[in-house]
Coordinates of C-alpha atoms in Angstrom, one line a residue:
M23 CA 125.5 102.5 81.8
P24 CA 123.6 103.5 78.7
Y25 CA 125.5 103.2 75.4
T26 CA 126.0 106.5 73.5
D27 CA 128.0 105.3 70.5
R28 CA 126.6 105.3 67.0
S29 CA 124.6 102.5 65.7
G30 CA 123.3 101.1 62.4
A31 CA 122.6 98.3 60.0
K32 CA 124.9 96.8 57.5
K33 CA 124.0 95.3 54.2
V34 CA 125.7 91.9 53.9
S35 CA 124.0 91.0 50.6
D36 CA 121.2 92.2 48.3
S37 CA 118.6 90.9 50.7
I38 CA 120.2 90.5 54.2
Y39 CA 120.3 93.5 56.5
Q40 CA 121.3 94.0 60.1
F41 CA 119.7 96.8 62.2
Y42 CA 120.6 98.5 65.3
C43 CA 118.9 101.4 67.1
D44 CA 120.0 103.1 70.3
P45 CA 118.1 105.2 72.7
C46 CA 119.3 108.6 73.8
E47 CA 121.2 108.8 77.0
K48 CA 119.2 108.4 80.1
K49 CA 118.6 111.6 82.1
P50 CA 120.7 112.1 85.2
A51 CA 119.4 110.5 88.3
A52 CA 118.2 113.8 89.7
E53 CA 115.9 114.2 86.7
S54 CA 114.7 110.7 86.4
S55 CA 112.7 110.3 89.6
V56 CA 110.0 107.6 89.6
E57 CA 106.7 108.9 88.2
P58 CA 104.1 109.0 90.9
W59 CA 100.5 107.8 90.7
K60 CA 98.2 110.8 90.4
V61 CA 95.3 110.8 92.9
L62 CA 92.6 113.5 92.8
I63 CA 90.6 114.3 96.0
V64 CA 87.3 115.9 95.3
D65 CA 85.6 117.1 98.5
D66 CA 84.2 120.3 99.8
E67 CA 85.7 119.7 103.3
P68 CA 89.3 120.9 103.6
S69 CA 89.8 118.6 106.6
V70 CA 89.1 115.5 104.4
H71 CA 91.9 116.6 102.0
E72 CA 94.3 117.1 104.8
L73 CA 93.5 113.9 106.6
T74 CA 93.6 111.8 103.4
C75 CA 97.0 113.2 102.4
T76 CA 98.4 112.6 105.9
V77 CA 97.1 109.0 106.1
L78 CA 98.5 108.1 102.6
R79 CA 101.6 110.2 102.9
D80 CA 104.0 107.3 102.9
F81 CA 102.0 105.0 100.6
V82 CA 104.0 103.3 97.8
F83 CA 102.7 100.9 95.2
E84 CA 105.2 99.2 92.8
S85 CA 107.9 101.6 93.9
R86 CA 105.8 104.6 92.9
P87 CA 104.5 107.1 95.5
L88 CA 101.2 109.1 95.3
H89 CA 100.9 112.6 94.0
F90 CA 97.7 114.4 95.3
L91 CA 95.6 116.9 93.4
S92 CA 92.7 118.7 95.1
A93 CA 89.4 120.1 94.0
F94 CA 86.7 121.4 96.4
S95 CA 83.7 121.0 94.1
A96 CA 82.7 119.0 91.0
A97 CA 83.1 122.2 89.0
E98 CA 86.7 122.6 90.1
A99 CA 87.4 119.0 89.3
K100 CA 86.4 119.1 85.6
P101 CA 89.3 121.2 84.3
I102 CA 91.8 119.3 86.5
L103 CA 90.6 116.0 84.9
A104 CA 90.7 117.5 81.4
E105 CA 94.3 118.6 81.9
N106 CA 95.4 115.4 83.6
P107 CA 94.1 112.4 81.7
D108 CA 96.7 110.2 83.5
I109 CA 95.0 110.5 86.9
A110 CA 94.8 107.0 88.2
L111 CA 92.4 107.3 91.1
I112 CA 89.6 109.8 92.2
L113 CA 88.4 109.9 95.8
L114 CA 85.1 111.6 95.2
D115 CA 82.6 113.1 97.6
V116 CA 78.9 112.6 96.7
V117 CA 77.4 115.7 98.2
M118 CA 79.1 119.0 97.4
E119 CA 77.6 122.0 95.6
T120 CA 74.5 119.8 95.1
D121 CA 73.2 116.6 96.7
N122 CA 74.3 114.6 93.6
A123 CA 77.3 116.6 92.4
G124 CA 79.6 113.6 92.7
L125 CA 77.4 111.3 90.8
L126 CA 77.0 113.9 88.0
L127 CA 80.8 114.2 87.9
V128 CA 81.1 110.5 87.3
K129 CA 78.8 110.8 84.3
T130 CA 81.0 113.7 83.0
I131 CA 84.2 111.7 83.4
R132 CA 82.9 108.6 81.7
D133 CA 80.6 110.1 79.0
E134 CA 81.9 113.6 78.3
L135 CA 85.7 113.2 78.9
K136 CA 85.6 109.6 77.7
N137 CA 87.9 108.5 80.5
S138 CA 87.2 104.8 81.2
S139 CA 90.5 104.1 82.8
V140 CA 90.5 106.2 86.0
R141 CA 89.3 104.4 89.0
I142 CA 86.6 106.2 91.1
I143 CA 85.9 105.6 94.8
L144 CA 82.8 107.5 96.0
R145 CA 82.8 108.7 99.6
T146 CA 79.8 109.7 101.7
G147 CA 79.6 111.8 104.8
Q148 CA 76.5 109.9 106.0
P149 CA 77.9 106.9 107.9
G150 CA 75.6 104.0 108.3
K151 CA 73.4 104.9 105.3
A152 CA 73.4 102.0 102.8
V153 CA 74.2 103.0 99.3
E154 CA 71.4 102.5 96.9
R155 CA 71.8 99.6 94.5
S156 CA 70.8 101.8 91.6
V157 CA 73.9 104.0 92.2
I158 CA 76.2 101.0 92.0
L159 CA 74.5 99.7 88.9
E160 CA 73.9 103.0 87.1
Y161 CA 77.2 104.8 87.7
D162 CA 80.6 103.5 86.7
I163 CA 82.3 103.6 90.1
N164 CA 84.7 101.1 91.5
D165 CA 84.2 101.4 95.3
Y166 CA 82.0 103.1 97.9
K167 CA 83.3 104.2 101.2
E168 CA 82.2 106.3 104.2
K169 CA 84.3 109.3 105.1
T170 CA 84.7 107.9 108.6
E171 CA 86.9 105.2 107.0
L172 CA 89.9 107.6 106.8
T173 CA 92.5 105.3 108.3
F174 CA 95.4 103.6 106.6
Q175 CA 93.9 100.2 107.3
K176 CA 90.7 101.1 105.6
L177 CA 92.1 103.0 102.7
F178 CA 95.1 100.8 101.9
P179 CA 93.2 97.8 100.3
S180 CA 90.9 100.1 98.3
V181 CA 93.8 102.2 96.9
V182 CA 96.0 99.2 96.1
S183 CA 93.1 97.5 94.3
S184 CA 92.2 100.6 92.4
L185 CA 95.8 101.3 91.3
R186 CA 96.4 97.7 90.3
S187 CA 93.2 97.8 88.2
Y188 CA 94.3 101.1 86.6
R189 CA 97.7 99.6 85.8
D190 CA 96.3 96.6 84.1
I191 CA 93.9 98.7 82.0
Q192 CA 96.9 100.8 80.9
I193 CA 98.9 97.7 80.0
I194 CA 96.1 96.3 77.9
G195 CA 95.5 99.6 76.2
N196 CA 99.1 99.9 75.4
H197 CA 99.2 96.4 73.9
R198 CA 96.2 97.2 71.8
R199 CA 97.7 100.4 70.4
K200 CA 100.9 98.6 69.5
L201 CA 99.0 95.8 67.7
E202 CA 97.1 98.5 65.8
M203 CA 100.5 100.0 64.8
V204 CA 101.8 96.7 63.6
L205 CA 98.6 96.0 61.6
R206 CA 98.7 99.4 59.9
A207 CA 102.4 98.9 59.1
S208 CA 102.0 95.5 57.6
P209 CA 100.8 96.6 54.1
E210 CA 103.8 98.9 53.7
L211 CA 106.3 96.3 54.9
F212 CA 105.0 93.4 52.8
G213 CA 104.4 95.7 49.8
Q214 CA 108.0 96.9 49.7
Q215 CA 109.6 95.6 46.5
D216 CA 112.8 97.7 46.6
A217 CA 115.4 95.9 48.7
S218 CA 117.4 99.1 49.1
K219 CA 114.5 100.8 50.9
F220 CA 113.6 97.9 53.1
P221 CA 115.9 98.8 56.0
A222 CA 114.5 102.3 56.1
V223 CA 110.9 101.1 56.3
I224 CA 111.7 98.6 59.0
L225 CA 113.6 101.1 61.1
D226 CA 110.8 103.7 60.8
Q227 CA 108.1 101.3 61.9
L228 CA 110.3 99.9 64.7
L229 CA 111.0 103.3 66.2
M230 CA 107.4 104.3 66.0
V231 CA 106.3 101.3 68.1
L232 CA 109.2 101.7 70.6
N233 CA 108.5 105.4 71.1
S234 CA 104.9 104.9 71.8
D235 CA 105.9 103.8 75.3
H236 CA 108.2 106.6 76.4
P237 CA 107.6 109.7 74.3
A238 CA 109.6 111.8 76.8
S239 CA 112.7 109.6 76.3
P240 CA 112.6 108.7 72.6
V241 CA 114.7 106.0 71.0
F242 CA 116.9 107.2 68.2
G243 CA 118.7 105.2 65.6
Y244 CA 119.7 104.9 62.0
A245 CA 120.4 102.2 59.4
I246 CA 123.6 101.5 57.6
T247 CA 123.9 99.8 54.3
R248 CA 127.3 98.3 53.4
G249 CA 128.6 97.1 50.1
G250 CA 132.2 96.2 49.4
N251 CA 134.5 98.6 51.2
S252 CA 132.0 101.4 51.8
A253 CA 129.0 102.0 54.0
S254 CA 126.2 104.6 54.0
V255 CA 124.0 105.9 56.7
I256 CA 120.3 106.0 55.8
T257 CA 117.2 107.1 57.7
P258 CA 118.8 108.7 60.7
S259 CA 116.5 109.9 63.4
G260 CA 116.6 112.4 66.2
E261 CA 120.1 113.4 67.2
Y262 CA 121.5 111.4 64.3
N263 CA 119.9 113.6 61.6
T264 CA 123.2 115.2 60.9
L265 CA 124.5 111.9 59.6
A266 CA 122.2 111.8 56.6
D267 CA 124.1 110.3 53.6
Y268 CA 127.3 110.2 55.7
R269 CA 129.7 107.5 54.5
L270 CA 131.8 105.7 57.1
F271 CA 134.0 102.6 57.2
P272 CA 134.9 100.9 59.3
F273 CA 132.0 101.2 61.8
P274 CA 132.6 102.9 65.2
G275 CA 134.2 100.5 67.7
E276 CA 131.4 99.3 70.0
S277 CA 128.8 99.3 67.3
L278 CA 131.0 97.3 65.0
K279 CA 131.5 94.7 67.7
R280 CA 127.7 94.3 68.1
I281 CA 126.9 94.3 64.4
Q282 CA 129.8 92.0 63.6
S283 CA 128.7 89.6 66.4
C284 CA 125.2 89.6 65.1
F285 CA 126.4 88.9 61.5
D286 CA 128.9 86.2 62.5
T287 CA 126.5 84.3 64.7
G288 CA 123.4 84.8 62.7
R289 CA 121.6 85.6 65.9
N290 CA 119.8 88.7 67.1
L291 CA 121.7 90.7 69.7
H292 CA 119.7 92.7 72.3
H293 CA 120.3 94.5 75.6
D294 CA 118.5 97.1 77.7
T295 CA 119.8 99.9 75.4
F296 CA 120.2 98.3 72.0
L297 CA 118.9 95.8 69.4
A298 CA 120.6 94.3 66.4
S299 CA 118.7 91.9 64.1
R300 CA 119.8 90.1 61.0
F301 CA 117.4 89.7 58.2

């Protein structure tokens, strides 16, 4: 069960702060279905689309099903790719409106759209014809199959391998973006001389990093500074904006228990839906 109570940070001295941020409530189960892997089929033969979808209809990788998008030419595929940068895999015909339409589309994807993450499996309708080495070397593709290999046994290993590779690329890219955020934030954090503003700076940077993963379900929070018998809310975000400069004491029940526990033990307190840290 997600926590929905208020949260914050309390000032226990001039230089020690405790922080707590709480994500918004999770969406109802009906609205929080698993996000599927997007797969784009680019082929001028409708039967290839139908058969591919039928063969992979029940395919699931890491608890995520497939969602198919279709284009019947390279020209049709370009706007779909531009509008869906999160396509994980393309099953791409070589010969469509021209003899090399598929190969030219690969160039467009990598060079024009700057999409190096999507995995591309080229498919040819000329069984038995060996693919030229120059194609494999020159074009950034990940596999090459014959259209006759439209069985689950043939497609399964290629699709799994492609999705696993795409997943790993996304993980590495996400780690890199977070590291860049931390590096950009460091001068502001270490250059902060005003202790009263420090919790606000920390909270802003923390929420920015956390929200880079799930922009559709943002993490909200606020900081609380406490002195004597009073406490003030500072830097509220999202649904907590109405609490700006709001003074409260004592803290709300569940939040107080978490904050008090963190303060008393001197240890960070974390769960799936909250984080409290003592500085």
